[in-house]
Amino acid sequence: MKKEDAEILAEKGFFEDKKLDGKLVETHISWVILSGEFAFKIKKPLKLSFLDFSTLALRKKFCYRELELNSRFSDIYCGVFPIEKKGDKWRIGENGGETVDFAVQMKLMDNELRMDELLSRNKVRGDQIVSLAKQVARFHQEAPVISDRFELKEAKALFNDIGNACAAVKKLMGTHRVNAVKEAIAWSDSFLSAHQTEFQRRVEQGFVRDVHGDLHSGNVFLTDPPVVFDCIEFNDKIRQIDVLYEVAFMCMDLEAFGKKDLSDLFLTTYQSATPDYYTPKDAMIFLYFKCLRANVRAKVTMLALEQAEDSKDKEELMSRIDKYLELMVNYRKND
């Protein structure tokens, strides 16, 4: 599908016997149609360094994979449906037309309860953080252990990939930001080489598991209990990670919102529930993981900046990049 097709589907298409008459929301890898009680997520036909949605067969495969993996967290994922076109008529579901794509059906949640929205309005309570941390801890305890060895070369490449994104938007970035990225890359290479035995120790202790992979505030609804959604389905390596790397994402995200107190509360609650997963000797590893998470968010924002056309959007994206780069510098200072 193309964006124009998704727009027509959202406005004029049908699901079952009802006209969608929906709102189309776009992310960097998906289109989401919000209609009535449901949201329908459609994967863009993309091929990037970390995912491949380039064919209809692959998009179908990963729609079903998304349903399977996210059902571990909540019951908001309902099913997968073909998107069919018959003449000029569009429909989600079978109707004897040509299957042009697939959509994941989800229950539509109240966007005002999404954690990042609540954080932006200073509406997140400590008891909600405690409930979320306990839920994440329980899931981590039950998640399958992954026994792949720690690969130093892969770990360096993961951090250093920010350099590619930085180069793509160098004219917009400014020299000081480019230099900050270069310094962070040099620090990461040194840290990983010096601590590779510690990373491998955590693998051997069973702390690398098949978890969520993208646990930040934009992927949580603070209902009672919290609803965690939108885990990584398109790349097992991004999802099968050290549990502390997962926790680090939420803590870094909270700190990016200026909520260090909530970050500390999340970590201490998680530690209380899983005392073996984070001991004092893991403190530097956890700090590195937070730096890496800030790195990844900065990189994703750089990619968005490269595509942005509106000057206001560019200003907002640059502000977010600066925030993540500042966090990277602060985490390194504590090394």
JSON list of N, CA, C and O in Angstrom, two decimals, residues 308-327:
[
{"chain": "A", "resi": 308, "resn": "ALA", "atom": "N", "xyz": [11.85, 15.47, 7.89]},
{"chain": "A", "resi": 308, "resn": "ALA", "atom": "CA", "xyz": [10.96, 16.59, 8.24]},
{"chain": "A", "resi": 308, "resn": "ALA", "atom": "C", "xyz": [11.07, 17.71, 7.21]},
{"chain": "A", "resi": 308, "resn": "ALA", "atom": "O", "xyz": [12.14, 18.00, 6.68]},
{"chain": "A", "resi": 309, "resn": "GLU", "atom": "N", "xyz": [9.94, 18.35, 6.95]},
{"chain": "A", "resi": 309, "resn": "GLU", "atom": "CA", "xyz": [9.90, 19.46, 6.00]},
{"chain": "A", "resi": 309, "resn": "GLU", "atom": "C", "xyz": [9.51, 20.77, 6.68]},
{"chain": "A", "resi": 309, "resn": "GLU", "atom": "O", "xyz": [10.00, 21.83, 6.33]},
{"chain": "A", "resi": 310, "resn": "ASP", "atom": "N", "xyz": [8.62, 20.69, 7.66]},
{"chain": "A", "resi": 310, "resn": "ASP", "atom": "CA", "xyz": [8.15, 21.89, 8.35]},
{"chain": "A", "resi": 310, "resn": "ASP", "atom": "C", "xyz": [9.22, 22.41, 9.31]},
{"chain": "A", "resi": 310, "resn": "ASP", "atom": "O", "xyz": [9.84, 21.64, 10.05]},
{"chain": "A", "resi": 311, "resn": "SER", "atom": "N", "xyz": [9.44, 23.70, 9.32]},
{"chain": "A", "resi": 311, "resn": "SER", "atom": "CA", "xyz": [10.50, 24.30, 10.15]},
{"chain": "A", "resi": 311, "resn": "SER", "atom": "C", "xyz": [10.22, 24.12, 11.63]},
{"chain": "A", "resi": 311, "resn": "SER", "atom": "O", "xyz": [11.14, 23.92, 12.43]},
{"chain": "A", "resi": 312, "resn": "LYS", "atom": "N", "xyz": [8.94, 24.18, 12.02]},
{"chain": "A", "resi": 312, "resn": "LYS", "atom": "CA", "xyz": [8.60, 23.98, 13.43]},
{"chain": "A", "resi": 312, "resn": "LYS", "atom": "C", "xyz": [8.90, 22.55, 13.86]},
{"chain": "A", "resi": 312, "resn": "LYS", "atom": "O", "xyz": [9.39, 22.31, 14.96]},
{"chain": "A", "resi": 313, "resn": "ASP", "atom": "N", "xyz": [8.58, 21.61, 12.98]},
{"chain": "A", "resi": 313, "resn": "ASP", "atom": "CA", "xyz": [8.89, 20.21, 13.27]},
{"chain": "A", "resi": 313, "resn": "ASP", "atom": "C", "xyz": [10.39, 20.01, 13.43]},
{"chain": "A", "resi": 313, "resn": "ASP", "atom": "O", "xyz": [10.83, 19.28, 14.33]},
{"chain": "A", "resi": 314, "resn": "LYS", "atom": "N", "xyz": [11.15, 20.64, 12.59]},
{"chain": "A", "resi": 314, "resn": "LYS", "atom": "CA", "xyz": [12.61, 20.52, 12.67]},
{"chain": "A", "resi": 314, "resn": "LYS", "atom": "C", "xyz": [13.14, 21.07, 13.99]},
{"chain": "A", "resi": 314, "resn": "LYS", "atom": "O", "xyz": [14.02, 20.47, 14.61]},
{"chain": "A", "resi": 315, "resn": "GLU", "atom": "N", "xyz": [12.59, 22.20, 14.41]},
{"chain": "A", "resi": 315, "resn": "GLU", "atom": "CA", "xyz": [13.02, 22.80, 15.69]},
{"chain": "A", "resi": 315, "resn": "GLU", "atom": "C", "xyz": [12.71, 21.87, 16.86]},
{"chain": "A", "resi": 315, "resn": "GLU", "atom": "O", "xyz": [13.53, 21.69, 17.76]},
{"chain": "A", "resi": 316, "resn": "GLU", "atom": "N", "xyz": [11.52, 21.28, 16.84]},
{"chain": "A", "resi": 316, "resn": "GLU", "atom": "CA", "xyz": [11.14, 20.37, 17.91]},
{"chain": "A", "resi": 316, "resn": "GLU", "atom": "C", "xyz": [12.04, 19.13, 17.93]},
{"chain": "A", "resi": 316, "resn": "GLU", "atom": "O", "xyz": [12.46, 18.67, 18.99]},
{"chain": "A", "resi": 317, "resn": "LEU", "atom": "N", "xyz": [12.33, 18.61, 16.75]},
{"chain": "A", "resi": 317, "resn": "LEU", "atom": "CA", "xyz": [13.18, 17.41, 16.67]},
{"chain": "A", "resi": 317, "resn": "LEU", "atom": "C", "xyz": [14.60, 17.72, 17.13]},
{"chain": "A", "resi": 317, "resn": "LEU", "atom": "O", "xyz": [15.23, 16.91, 17.82]},
{"chain": "A", "resi": 318, "resn": "MET", "atom": "N", "xyz": [15.11, 18.90, 16.77]},
{"chain": "A", "resi": 318, "resn": "MET", "atom": "CA", "xyz": [16.45, 19.28, 17.22]},
{"chain": "A", "resi": 318, "resn": "MET", "atom": "C", "xyz": [16.50, 19.40, 18.73]},
{"chain": "A", "resi": 318, "resn": "MET", "atom": "O", "xyz": [17.48, 19.02, 19.38]},
{"chain": "A", "resi": 319, "resn": "SER", "atom": "N", "xyz": [15.42, 19.91, 19.33]},
{"chain": "A", "resi": 319, "resn": "SER", "atom": "CA", "xyz": [15.35, 20.02, 20.78]},
{"chain": "A", "resi": 319, "resn": "SER", "atom": "C", "xyz": [15.40, 18.65, 21.44]},
{"chain": "A", "resi": 319, "resn": "SER", "atom": "O", "xyz": [16.08, 18.45, 22.46]},
{"chain": "A", "resi": 320, "resn": "ARG", "atom": "N", "xyz": [14.69, 17.69, 20.84]},
{"chain": "A", "resi": 320, "resn": "ARG", "atom": "CA", "xyz": [14.70, 16.33, 21.39]},
{"chain": "A", "resi": 320, "resn": "ARG", "atom": "C", "xyz": [16.07, 15.69, 21.22]},
{"chain": "A", "resi": 320, "resn": "ARG", "atom": "O", "xyz": [16.56, 15.00, 22.13]},
{"chain": "A", "resi": 321, "resn": "ILE", "atom": "N", "xyz": [16.72, 15.92, 20.09]},
{"chain": "A", "resi": 321, "resn": "ILE", "atom": "CA", "xyz": [18.07, 15.38, 19.88]},
{"chain": "A", "resi": 321, "resn": "ILE", "atom": "C", "xyz": [19.03, 15.93, 20.93]},
{"chain": "A", "resi": 321, "resn": "ILE", "atom": "O", "xyz": [19.82, 15.19, 21.52]},
{"chain": "A", "resi": 322, "resn": "ASP", "atom": "N", "xyz": [18.93, 17.23, 21.18]},
{"chain": "A", "resi": 322, "resn": "ASP", "atom": "CA", "xyz": [19.80, 17.84, 22.20]},
{"chain": "A", "resi": 322, "resn": "ASP", "atom": "C", "xyz": [19.57, 17.22, 23.57]},
{"chain": "A", "resi": 322, "resn": "ASP", "atom": "O", "xyz": [20.52, 17.00, 24.34]},
{"chain": "A", "resi": 323, "resn": "LYS", "atom": "N", "xyz": [18.32, 16.92, 23.88]},
{"chain": "A", "resi": 323, "resn": "LYS", "atom": "CA", "xyz": [17.99, 16.33, 25.18]},
{"chain": "A", "resi": 323, "resn": "LYS", "atom": "C", "xyz": [18.65, 14.96, 25.31]},
{"chain": "A", "resi": 323, "resn": "LYS", "atom": "O", "xyz": [19.25, 14.64, 26.35]},
{"chain": "A", "resi": 324, "resn": "TYR", "atom": "N", "xyz": [18.56, 14.14, 24.27]},
{"chain": "A", "resi": 324, "resn": "TYR", "atom": "CA", "xyz": [19.14, 12.80, 24.33]},
{"chain": "A", "resi": 324, "resn": "TYR", "atom": "C", "xyz": [20.68, 12.86, 24.34]},
{"chain": "A", "resi": 324, "resn": "TYR", "atom": "O", "xyz": [21.32, 12.08, 25.05]},
{"chain": "A", "resi": 325, "resn": "LEU", "atom": "N", "xyz": [21.25, 13.78, 23.58]},
{"chain": "A", "resi": 325, "resn": "LEU", "atom": "CA", "xyz": [22.71, 13.90, 23.58]},
{"chain": "A", "resi": 325, "resn": "LEU", "atom": "C", "xyz": [23.20, 14.38, 24.96]},
{"chain": "A", "resi": 325, "resn": "LEU", "atom": "O", "xyz": [24.26, 13.95, 25.43]},
{"chain": "A", "resi": 326, "resn": "GLU", "atom": "N", "xyz": [22.43, 15.27, 25.59]},
{"chain": "A", "resi": 326, "resn": "GLU", "atom": "CA", "xyz": [22.79, 15.74, 26.94]},
{"chain": "A", "resi": 326, "resn": "GLU", "atom": "C", "xyz": [22.77, 14.58, 27.93]},
{"chain": "A", "resi": 326, "resn": "GLU", "atom": "O", "xyz": [23.66, 14.45, 28.78]},
{"chain": "A", "resi": 327, "resn": "LEU", "atom": "N", "xyz": [21.75, 13.72, 27.81]},
{"chain": "A", "resi": 327, "resn": "LEU", "atom": "CA", "xyz": [21.70, 12.54, 28.69]},
{"chain": "A", "resi": 327, "resn": "LEU", "atom": "C", "xyz": [22.90, 11.63, 28.45]},
{"chain": "A", "resi": 327, "resn": "LEU", "atom": "O", "xyz": [23.49, 11.12, 29.40]}
]
